[in-house]
Amino acid sequence: IRLNDANLSDIDAAKPAYDRQALTGGIVHFGLGNFHRAHQAVYLDRLMNTGKGHDFAIIGAGVMPSDAKMRDALAGQDNLYTVVEQSADASQARVIGAMIDYLPAADAGAIVGQLADPATKIASLTITEGGYFIDANTGHFDPAHPAIAADGATPDAPKTVFGMLVAGLKARRAAGVPAFTVMCCDNIPHNGVVTREAVVETARLSDPELAGWIAANVAFPNGMVDRITPATSDRERAMIRDDFGIADDCPVFAEDFIQWVLEDNFPQGRPALEEVGVEFVADVTPWELMKIRILNGGHAVIAYPSGLMDIHFVHEGMENPLVRAFLDKLEAEEIIPAVPPVPGTDLNAYYAKVAERCANPKIGDTIRRLCLDGSNRQPKFIVPTINDRLAQGLSVDGLALESALWCRYCAGVTDSGAVIEPNDPNWDRLTKVANAARDDASQWLGMADIYGATGSDPRFAEPFAGWLAMLWRDGTAATLTTYLKG
Ligand code: NAD
């Protein structure tokens, strides 16, 4: 059955219990990719099913010409789509109805007009980590980026998300309409702070006074989001047709786990999302640290030994007794004890859930994806834990092994001799240094942009050198076995 409003009653899946015709737009969302559709839109759909939040329907917006494809596909099915939530032993399909319109892609007039509409209370974003124009050297927004400079020169014809937000806020201010709240849902620590800098600095290029007004009057709550949501391919379109009998051109498949911790800073009001599982807090920092260190750090712990032993899928890594025991021991002895307390959260239970999610065979997440981009990830996910432990005089033996496994992986061949295709933006440099480090581990630890001063701290450098030598001599399985005996 073709998914659309007219056919909804014939569709065999959970579906909206509310009158979609009566919904009104309250949220303009930029970046209508898979994650938004499986996360924010799902929470709103849940809320709407309780009879609330009907004035917070989603109106999609996209600045990339490529967004036209998704817009057309959704328009062909009345902006309905299916989310399939997959646990290890069950799959549940739900038709999501929280989105009522998708503005023409890259159409500044339509998008800014909707942002200026007093009914719009929130502008939200999932435009990927790369969408924030961060200068890798400074870690801050780059107002000199050509796309941003262009929006600064022609603020009435913006092309970037930030140029459009500035134009929308300018129109509201001129009309005496209070500012909307800007809610970032990208996977970036302190994502509200990062978004605020991008919007304020874009405004400053054309109108410094407006920049000051935005800084003083617009709320940018920080949030921590979590739900593994792979890309949709023909495989998923076939599954939705064959397993559920629904002709849907843009279904989303996701794990059944979902989490959203959000700072409660919405001066224009917000949907009552706390009624459907969103946790509202004053400061999201402890939740960010928990996720980065236990989940993202844990991914790295699974990834490199699995990669070196030619394991393809993440759940297969979790089925390998050595990898699983390495993860359990390292989390318990070194990672979890270094995570500051999180209100109302049992960190061991959080980790148990992370391990269960990684073991879910339905997700099809790959080891190669987890191994990707270690040069950017290790300094965020692993090195800060090492630093905190050293500062407290605690052992980093297992974290040194994790670091040595990453180094060994970057040498570019697995234990069996299979070649590892480039898997990092800095792959050439990493491969060169990793091979040099085979005889002199300090070469690897000398990468100051990754290890800082920690690379020359003997409490880390000595176990690192020992593990690296063992990995080359005895291989990954034997090295993990030695670690697990300790
Ligand atoms: P996706 O590729 O399905 O969608 C990305 C969307 O961002 C598209 O609409 C695209 O047009 C838009 N976009 C890309 N670059 C942009 C730019 N420079 N300016 C404006 N828009 C841009 O990806 P996704 O799975 O929806 O993930 C998006 C983001 O969501 C991630 O980068 C991450 O920050 C967050 N997230 C994703 C997951 C996940 O498992 N997929 C989990 C947690 C958080």
Coordinates of C-alpha atoms and ligand atoms in Angstrom, one line a residue:
I1 CA 0.0 0.0 0.0
R2 CA 1.3 3.4 -0.9
L3 CA 1.9 5.5 2.2
N4 CA -0.2 8.7 2.2
D5 CA -3.0 10.3 4.2
A6 CA -5.8 8.7 2.2
N7 CA -4.4 5.2 2.7
L8 CA -3.4 5.6 6.3
S9 CA -6.3 3.6 7.8
D10 CA -5.3 0.6 5.6
I11 CA -1.7 0.6 6.7
D12 CA -0.7 -2.1 9.2
A13 CA 1.6 -0.3 11.5
A14 CA 1.3 2.1 14.5
K15 CA 0.2 5.4 13.2
P16 CA -0.8 8.9 14.2
A17 CA -3.8 9.0 16.6
Y18 CA -4.2 12.7 16.0
D19 CA -5.9 14.8 13.3
R20 CA -2.9 15.9 11.0
Q21 CA -5.1 18.5 9.3
A22 CA -5.4 20.3 12.6
L23 CA -1.7 20.6 13.2
T24 CA 0.0 23.9 12.9
G25 CA 3.7 24.6 12.4
G26 CA 5.8 25.7 15.3
I27 CA 9.2 24.3 14.5
V28 CA 11.3 25.0 11.4
H29 CA 13.9 22.2 11.1
F30 CA 17.0 22.5 9.0
G31 CA 18.6 19.2 7.8
L32 CA 15.8 16.8 7.4
G33 CA 18.0 13.7 7.3
N34 CA 17.5 10.3 8.8
F35 CA 18.5 11.2 12.3
H36 CA 16.0 14.0 12.8
R37 CA 13.2 11.8 11.4
A38 CA 14.1 9.0 13.8
H39 CA 14.6 11.2 16.9
Q40 CA 13.0 14.7 17.3
A41 CA 10.1 13.9 15.0
V42 CA 9.5 10.6 16.8
Y43 CA 9.4 12.4 20.2
L44 CA 6.9 15.0 18.7
D45 CA 4.8 12.3 17.2
R46 CA 4.6 10.5 20.6
L47 CA 3.6 13.8 22.2
M48 CA 1.0 14.6 19.6
N49 CA -0.5 11.1 20.2
T50 CA -1.2 12.2 23.8
G51 CA -3.2 15.2 22.4
K52 CA -0.5 17.8 23.1
G53 CA 2.0 19.8 21.0
H54 CA -0.3 20.2 18.0
D55 CA 0.9 23.7 17.5
F56 CA 4.5 22.5 17.3
A57 CA 4.4 20.5 14.0
I58 CA 7.6 20.4 12.0
I59 CA 8.1 22.4 8.8
G60 CA 11.2 21.1 7.0
A61 CA 13.9 23.4 5.5
G62 CA 17.1 22.6 3.6
V63 CA 19.8 24.7 2.2
M64 CA 21.5 22.0 0.1
P65 CA 20.2 21.6 -3.5
S66 CA 20.4 17.8 -2.7
D67 CA 17.6 18.2 -0.2
A68 CA 15.1 18.6 -3.1
K69 CA 15.2 14.8 -3.5
M70 CA 14.0 14.1 0.0
R71 CA 11.5 16.9 -0.2
D72 CA 9.9 15.5 -3.4
A73 CA 9.8 12.0 -2.0
L74 CA 8.1 13.1 1.2
A75 CA 5.7 15.4 -0.7
G76 CA 4.6 12.4 -2.7
Q77 CA 3.4 10.8 0.5
D78 CA 1.9 13.8 2.4
N79 CA 5.1 14.1 4.5
L80 CA 4.4 10.8 6.1
Y81 CA 7.2 8.2 6.5
T82 CA 7.8 5.0 8.5
V83 CA 10.3 4.5 11.3
V84 CA 11.3 0.9 12.0
E85 CA 12.6 0.5 15.5
Q86 CA 14.8 -2.6 15.8
S87 CA 15.8 -4.4 19.0
A88 CA 17.8 -7.6 18.9
D89 CA 14.6 -9.7 18.6
A90 CA 11.8 -7.5 17.3
S91 CA 11.1 -4.8 14.7
Q92 CA 8.3 -2.3 15.1
A93 CA 7.0 0.0 12.4
R94 CA 5.5 3.4 13.2
V95 CA 4.2 5.9 10.7
I96 CA 5.3 9.4 11.8
G97 CA 2.9 12.3 11.2
A98 CA 4.6 15.2 13.0
M99 CA 5.9 16.9 9.9
I100 CA 3.4 18.9 7.8
D101 CA 5.4 20.7 5.2
Y102 CA 8.9 20.9 3.6
L103 CA 9.8 24.3 2.1
P104 CA 11.4 24.4 -1.3
A105 CA 15.1 23.5 -1.0
A106 CA 17.5 26.4 -0.8
D107 CA 14.6 28.9 -1.2
A108 CA 15.7 31.7 1.1
G109 CA 12.5 33.7 0.6
A110 CA 10.3 30.8 1.7
I111 CA 12.5 29.7 4.5
V112 CA 13.2 33.2 6.0
G113 CA 9.5 34.0 5.6
Q114 CA 8.6 30.9 7.7
L115 CA 11.3 31.8 10.3
A116 CA 9.8 35.3 10.6
D117 CA 6.2 34.0 11.1
P118 CA 5.2 34.6 14.8
A119 CA 3.9 31.0 14.9
T120 CA 7.5 29.7 14.6
K121 CA 8.8 29.3 18.2
I122 CA 11.8 27.0 17.5
A123 CA 14.4 26.7 14.7
S124 CA 16.1 23.3 15.1
L125 CA 19.1 21.9 13.3
T126 CA 20.7 18.5 12.3
I127 CA 23.1 19.7 9.6
T128 CA 26.0 17.3 10.5
E129 CA 29.1 18.2 12.4
G130 CA 30.7 19.5 9.2
G131 CA 27.9 22.1 8.8
Y132 CA 29.1 24.5 11.5
F133 CA 32.1 26.1 9.7
I134 CA 34.5 25.2 12.5
D135 CA 38.2 26.2 11.8
A136 CA 40.1 23.0 12.7
N137 CA 43.1 25.1 13.9
T138 CA 41.2 27.4 16.3
G139 CA 38.2 25.1 17.1
H140 CA 36.0 28.2 16.6
F141 CA 33.6 29.3 13.9
D142 CA 35.3 30.7 10.8
P143 CA 33.6 33.9 9.6
A144 CA 36.1 34.1 6.8
H145 CA 34.7 30.9 5.2
P146 CA 33.6 31.9 1.6
A147 CA 30.0 30.8 2.1
I148 CA 29.7 32.8 5.4
A149 CA 31.5 35.8 3.9
A150 CA 29.0 35.7 1.0
D151 CA 26.1 35.8 3.4
G152 CA 27.8 38.7 5.2
A153 CA 28.0 40.6 1.9
T154 CA 24.4 39.9 0.8
P155 CA 22.4 39.3 4.0
D156 CA 19.1 39.6 2.2
A157 CA 19.9 36.7 0.0
P158 CA 21.4 34.1 2.4
K159 CA 22.5 30.7 1.3
T160 CA 23.7 29.1 4.5
V161 CA 21.6 28.0 7.5
F162 CA 23.3 30.7 9.6
G163 CA 22.6 33.5 7.1
M164 CA 18.9 32.4 7.0
L165 CA 18.6 32.3 10.8
V166 CA 20.1 35.8 11.0
A167 CA 17.7 37.1 8.3
G168 CA 14.7 35.5 10.1
L169 CA 15.7 37.0 13.4
K170 CA 16.3 40.4 11.8
A171 CA 12.7 40.3 10.3
R172 CA 11.2 39.4 13.7
R173 CA 13.1 42.1 15.5
A174 CA 11.9 44.7 12.9
A175 CA 8.3 43.5 13.3
G176 CA 8.5 43.4 17.1
V177 CA 8.1 39.6 17.2
P178 CA 10.1 37.9 19.9
A179 CA 13.0 35.7 18.8
F180 CA 12.6 32.0 18.2
T181 CA 14.8 29.6 20.1
V182 CA 17.6 27.9 18.2
M183 CA 17.8 24.2 19.1
C184 CA 20.8 22.3 17.8
C185 CA 20.5 18.5 17.7
D186 CA 23.9 17.7 16.1
N187 CA 26.3 15.5 17.9
I188 CA 28.7 18.2 19.1
P189 CA 29.7 18.9 22.7
H190 CA 28.0 22.2 23.8
N191 CA 26.1 22.3 20.6
G192 CA 24.1 25.3 21.6
V193 CA 27.2 27.3 22.4
V194 CA 28.7 26.3 19.0
T195 CA 25.5 27.3 17.2
R196 CA 25.3 30.6 19.0
E197 CA 28.8 31.6 18.0
A198 CA 27.9 30.7 14.3
V199 CA 24.7 32.8 14.3
V200 CA 26.1 35.8 16.2
E201 CA 29.3 36.0 14.2
T202 CA 27.4 35.6 10.9
A203 CA 25.2 38.6 11.9
R204 CA 28.2 40.6 12.9
L205 CA 29.5 40.6 9.4
S206 CA 26.6 42.7 8.1
D207 CA 25.0 44.2 11.2
P208 CA 27.0 44.3 14.4
E209 CA 24.1 45.8 16.3
L210 CA 21.8 42.9 15.3
A211 CA 24.6 40.6 16.5
G212 CA 24.5 42.2 19.9
W213 CA 20.7 41.9 19.9
I214 CA 20.9 38.2 19.1
A215 CA 23.5 37.6 21.7
A216 CA 21.3 39.2 24.3
N217 CA 17.9 37.9 23.2
V218 CA 18.1 34.5 21.6
A219 CA 18.2 31.2 23.5
F220 CA 20.5 28.4 22.3
P221 CA 19.9 25.4 24.6
N222 CA 22.6 22.7 24.6
G223 CA 21.4 19.1 24.1
M224 CA 22.7 15.6 24.1
V225 CA 21.1 13.3 21.5
D226 CA 21.5 9.6 21.0
R227 CA 20.0 7.0 18.7
I228 CA 21.9 5.0 16.1
T229 CA 20.3 5.7 12.8
P230 CA 21.9 4.3 9.7
A231 CA 21.4 5.6 6.2
T232 CA 18.5 4.3 4.1
S233 CA 19.3 2.2 1.1
D234 CA 17.4 0.1 -1.4
R235 CA 17.7 -2.7 1.2
E236 CA 15.6 -0.8 3.7
R237 CA 13.0 0.2 1.0
A238 CA 12.7 -3.4 0.1
M239 CA 12.3 -4.4 3.7
I240 CA 9.5 -1.9 4.4
R241 CA 7.7 -3.2 1.3
D242 CA 8.3 -6.9 1.9
D243 CA 8.1 -7.2 5.7
F244 CA 5.5 -4.5 6.4
G245 CA 3.6 -4.1 3.1
I246 CA 4.2 -0.4 2.9
A247 CA 5.3 1.4 -0.2
D248 CA 7.4 4.2 1.4
D249 CA 10.2 5.9 -0.6
C250 CA 12.0 7.2 2.5
P251 CA 11.7 4.9 5.5
V252 CA 14.1 5.2 8.4
F253 CA 15.5 2.2 10.3
A254 CA 16.9 2.8 13.7
E255 CA 17.8 1.0 17.0
D256 CA 15.0 0.9 19.6
F257 CA 17.1 2.9 22.1
I258 CA 16.5 6.7 22.1
Q259 CA 17.7 9.5 24.4
W260 CA 17.5 13.3 24.5
V261 CA 18.8 15.4 27.3
L262 CA 18.1 19.1 26.8
E263 CA 18.6 22.3 28.6
D264 CA 15.3 23.9 29.5
N265 CA 15.9 27.3 27.9
F266 CA 12.9 28.1 25.7
P267 CA 11.7 31.7 26.3
Q268 CA 8.9 31.3 23.7
G269 CA 7.7 28.1 25.1
R270 CA 8.2 24.5 23.9
P271 CA 6.4 21.3 23.5
A272 CA 5.9 19.3 26.7
L273 CA 8.5 16.7 25.6
E274 CA 9.2 15.7 29.2
E275 CA 5.9 13.8 29.0
V276 CA 7.4 11.5 26.3
G277 CA 10.8 10.8 27.7
V278 CA 13.0 13.9 27.0
E279 CA 15.1 14.8 30.1
F280 CA 15.2 18.5 30.8
V281 CA 18.2 19.7 32.8
A282 CA 19.9 22.9 33.7
D283 CA 23.3 21.9 32.4
V284 CA 23.9 19.1 29.9
T285 CA 27.6 18.8 30.5
P286 CA 27.6 15.6 32.7
W287 CA 25.5 13.8 30.1
E288 CA 27.8 14.8 27.3
L289 CA 30.9 13.5 29.2
M290 CA 29.1 10.3 30.0
K291 CA 28.2 9.7 26.3
I292 CA 31.6 10.7 24.9
R293 CA 33.6 8.6 27.3
I294 CA 31.5 5.5 27.8
L295 CA 29.8 5.2 24.4
N296 CA 32.1 6.9 21.9
G297 CA 35.2 5.8 23.9
G298 CA 33.8 2.3 24.1
H299 CA 33.3 2.3 20.3
A300 CA 37.0 2.9 19.9
V301 CA 37.8 0.1 22.3
I302 CA 35.7 -2.4 20.2
A303 CA 36.9 -1.0 16.9
Y304 CA 40.7 -1.4 16.7
P305 CA 41.2 -4.9 18.0
S306 CA 38.2 -6.0 15.8
G307 CA 39.6 -4.3 12.8
L308 CA 43.0 -5.9 13.3
M309 CA 41.3 -9.3 13.6
D310 CA 39.4 -8.8 10.3
I311 CA 36.0 -8.6 12.0
H312 CA 33.4 -6.8 9.8
F313 CA 30.3 -5.9 12.0
V314 CA 30.2 -4.3 15.4
H315 CA 27.9 -7.0 16.8
E316 CA 30.4 -9.6 15.6
G317 CA 33.1 -7.7 17.5
M318 CA 30.9 -8.0 20.6
E319 CA 30.5 -11.7 20.0
N320 CA 34.2 -12.2 20.1
P321 CA 35.0 -13.2 23.7
L322 CA 38.4 -11.3 23.8
V323 CA 37.0 -8.1 22.4
R324 CA 34.0 -8.2 24.7
A325 CA 36.1 -9.0 27.8
F326 CA 38.5 -6.2 26.8
L327 CA 35.6 -3.7 26.6
D328 CA 34.1 -4.8 29.9
K329 CA 37.4 -4.7 31.8
L330 CA 38.5 -1.3 30.4
E331 CA 35.2 0.3 31.0
A332 CA 34.9 -1.0 34.5
E333 CA 38.5 -0.4 35.6
E334 CA 39.5 2.8 33.8
I335 CA 36.7 4.6 31.9
I336 CA 33.6 4.6 34.1
P337 CA 35.5 5.6 37.2
A338 CA 36.8 8.6 35.4
V339 CA 33.3 9.9 34.4
P340 CA 32.0 12.6 36.8
P341 CA 28.7 11.7 38.4
V342 CA 25.5 12.2 36.3
P343 CA 22.4 13.2 38.3
G344 CA 19.9 10.3 38.6
T345 CA 22.0 8.0 36.4
D346 CA 23.8 4.7 37.3
L347 CA 26.9 4.7 35.1
N348 CA 27.2 1.0 35.2
A349 CA 23.7 0.5 34.0
Y350 CA 24.3 3.1 31.3
Y351 CA 27.3 1.1 30.2
A352 CA 25.3 -2.2 30.3
K353 CA 22.8 -0.6 27.9
V354 CA 25.6 0.6 25.6
A355 CA 27.0 -2.9 25.4
E356 CA 23.6 -4.3 24.7
R357 CA 23.1 -1.7 21.9
C358 CA 26.5 -2.5 20.3
A359 CA 25.6 -6.2 20.3
N360 CA 22.3 -5.6 18.5
P361 CA 22.7 -7.6 15.2
K362 CA 19.9 -5.7 13.5
I363 CA 21.8 -2.4 13.2
G364 CA 24.5 -3.6 10.8
D365 CA 26.9 -0.9 12.0
T366 CA 30.5 -1.7 10.7
I367 CA 33.8 -1.9 12.5
R368 CA 35.3 0.2 9.7
R369 CA 32.9 3.1 10.5
L370 CA 33.9 2.9 14.2
C371 CA 37.6 2.9 13.2
L372 CA 37.2 6.0 11.0
D373 CA 38.8 9.3 11.8
G374 CA 40.7 8.3 14.9
S375 CA 42.9 11.4 14.6
N376 CA 39.9 13.5 15.4
R377 CA 38.1 11.1 17.7
Q378 CA 40.9 9.9 20.0
P379 CA 41.7 13.4 21.3
K380 CA 38.0 13.8 22.2
F381 CA 37.0 10.3 23.3
I382 CA 40.1 8.7 24.9
V383 CA 42.9 11.2 25.7
P384 CA 40.9 13.3 28.1
T385 CA 40.1 10.1 30.2
I386 CA 43.9 9.3 30.2
N387 CA 44.6 12.9 31.4
D388 CA 42.1 12.8 34.1
R389 CA 43.4 9.5 35.5
L390 CA 47.0 10.6 35.4
A391 CA 46.0 13.8 37.2
Q392 CA 44.6 11.6 39.9
G393 CA 47.6 9.3 40.0
L394 CA 45.7 6.3 38.6
S395 CA 46.8 3.6 36.2
V396 CA 46.2 3.9 32.5
D397 CA 47.4 0.5 31.5
G398 CA 44.3 -0.5 29.5
L399 CA 43.9 2.9 27.9
A400 CA 47.6 2.6 26.8
L401 CA 46.7 -0.7 25.1
E402 CA 43.7 0.9 23.4
S403 CA 46.0 3.7 22.1
A404 CA 48.6 1.1 21.0
L405 CA 45.8 -0.8 19.1
W406 CA 44.9 2.4 17.2
C407 CA 48.6 2.9 16.4
R408 CA 49.0 -0.7 15.2
Y409 CA 45.8 -0.3 13.1
C410 CA 47.1 2.8 11.4
A411 CA 50.1 0.9 10.2
G412 CA 47.7 -0.2 7.5
V413 CA 47.6 -4.0 7.6
T414 CA 45.7 -6.4 9.8
D415 CA 47.2 -9.3 11.7
S416 CA 46.4 -11.6 8.8
G417 CA 48.2 -9.2 6.4
A418 CA 45.1 -7.8 4.8
V419 CA 45.5 -4.2 3.7
I420 CA 43.4 -1.6 5.5
E421 CA 42.1 1.0 3.1
P422 CA 42.6 4.7 4.1
N423 CA 40.3 5.4 7.0
D424 CA 41.2 8.8 8.3
P425 CA 41.5 12.3 6.8
N426 CA 45.2 12.1 8.0
W427 CA 45.8 8.5 6.9
D428 CA 49.0 9.1 5.0
R429 CA 50.6 10.8 8.0
L430 CA 49.3 8.3 10.4
T431 CA 50.5 5.3 8.4
K432 CA 54.0 6.8 8.1
V433 CA 54.3 7.5 11.8
A434 CA 52.7 4.2 12.8
N435 CA 55.3 2.3 10.8
A436 CA 58.1 4.4 12.2
A437 CA 56.7 3.7 15.7
R438 CA 57.2 0.0 15.3
D439 CA 60.8 0.5 16.4
D440 CA 60.4 3.7 18.3
A441 CA 57.0 4.2 20.1
S442 CA 57.9 7.8 21.0
Q443 CA 57.4 8.7 17.3
W444 CA 53.7 8.0 17.6
L445 CA 53.3 9.7 21.0
G446 CA 55.2 12.7 19.7
M447 CA 52.1 13.8 17.7
A448 CA 51.4 16.7 20.0
D449 CA 48.2 17.7 18.2
I450 CA 46.7 14.4 19.5
Y451 CA 48.5 13.6 22.8
G452 CA 49.7 17.0 23.9
A453 CA 52.1 16.7 26.9
T454 CA 50.6 13.3 27.8
G455 CA 52.7 11.6 25.1
S456 CA 55.9 12.2 27.0
D457 CA 54.5 11.2 30.4
P458 CA 56.2 7.9 31.3
R459 CA 53.2 6.6 33.2
F460 CA 51.4 6.5 29.8
A461 CA 54.3 6.2 27.4
E462 CA 55.9 3.1 29.0
P463 CA 52.8 0.8 29.0
F464 CA 52.0 2.1 25.5
A465 CA 55.5 1.0 24.2
G466 CA 55.2 -2.3 25.9
W467 CA 51.8 -3.1 24.4
L468 CA 52.7 -1.9 20.9
A469 CA 55.8 -4.2 20.9
M470 CA 53.6 -7.1 22.0
L471 CA 51.0 -6.4 19.3
W472 CA 53.7 -6.6 16.6
R473 CA 55.3 -9.6 18.1
D474 CA 52.4 -11.7 19.3
G475 CA 49.4 -10.3 17.5
T476 CA 46.1 -8.9 18.8
A477 CA 44.5 -12.0 20.2
A478 CA 47.5 -13.0 22.3
T479 CA 48.0 -9.4 23.5
L480 CA 44.4 -9.1 24.6
T481 CA 44.7 -12.4 26.4
T482 CA 47.7 -11.1 28.3
Y483 CA 45.9 -7.9 29.3
L484 CA 42.9 -9.9 30.5
K485 CA 45.0 -12.0 32.7
G486 CA 46.5 -8.9 34.5
Ligands
NAD1 P1 21.8 12.6 6.8 O1 22.9 12.5 5.8 O2 20.7 11.7 6.7 O3 21.2 14.1 6.8 C1 22.0 15.2 6.9 C2 21.2 16.4 6.6 O4 22.1 17.6 6.8 C3 20.8 16.5 5.2 O5 19.5 17.1 5.1 C4 21.8 17.5 4.5 O6 21.3 18.2 3.4 C5 22.1 18.4 5.7 N1 23.4 19.0 5.6 C6 24.6 18.4 5.4 N2 25.6 19.4 5.3 C7 25.0 20.6 5.5 C8 25.5 21.9 5.6 N3 26.8 22.2 5.4 N4 24.6 22.9 5.7 C9 23.3 22.6 5.9 N5 22.7 21.4 5.8 C10 23.6 20.4 5.7 O7 22.5 12.4 8.2 P2 21.9 12.0 9.6 O8 22.0 10.6 9.9 O9 20.5 12.7 9.7 O10 22.8 12.7 10.7 C11 22.9 14.1 10.8 C12 23.5 14.5 12.1 O11 22.7 14.1 13.2 C13 24.9 13.9 12.4 O12 25.9 14.5 11.7 C14 24.9 14.0 13.9 O13 25.4 15.3 14.2 C15 23.5 13.8 14.3 N6 23.3 12.4 14.8 C16 23.2 11.4 14.0 C17 23.1 10.1 14.5 C18 23.0 8.9 13.6 O14 23.1 7.8 14.1 N7 22.7 9.0 12.3 C19 23.1 9.9 15.9 C20 23.2 11.0 16.7 C21 23.3 12.3 16.2

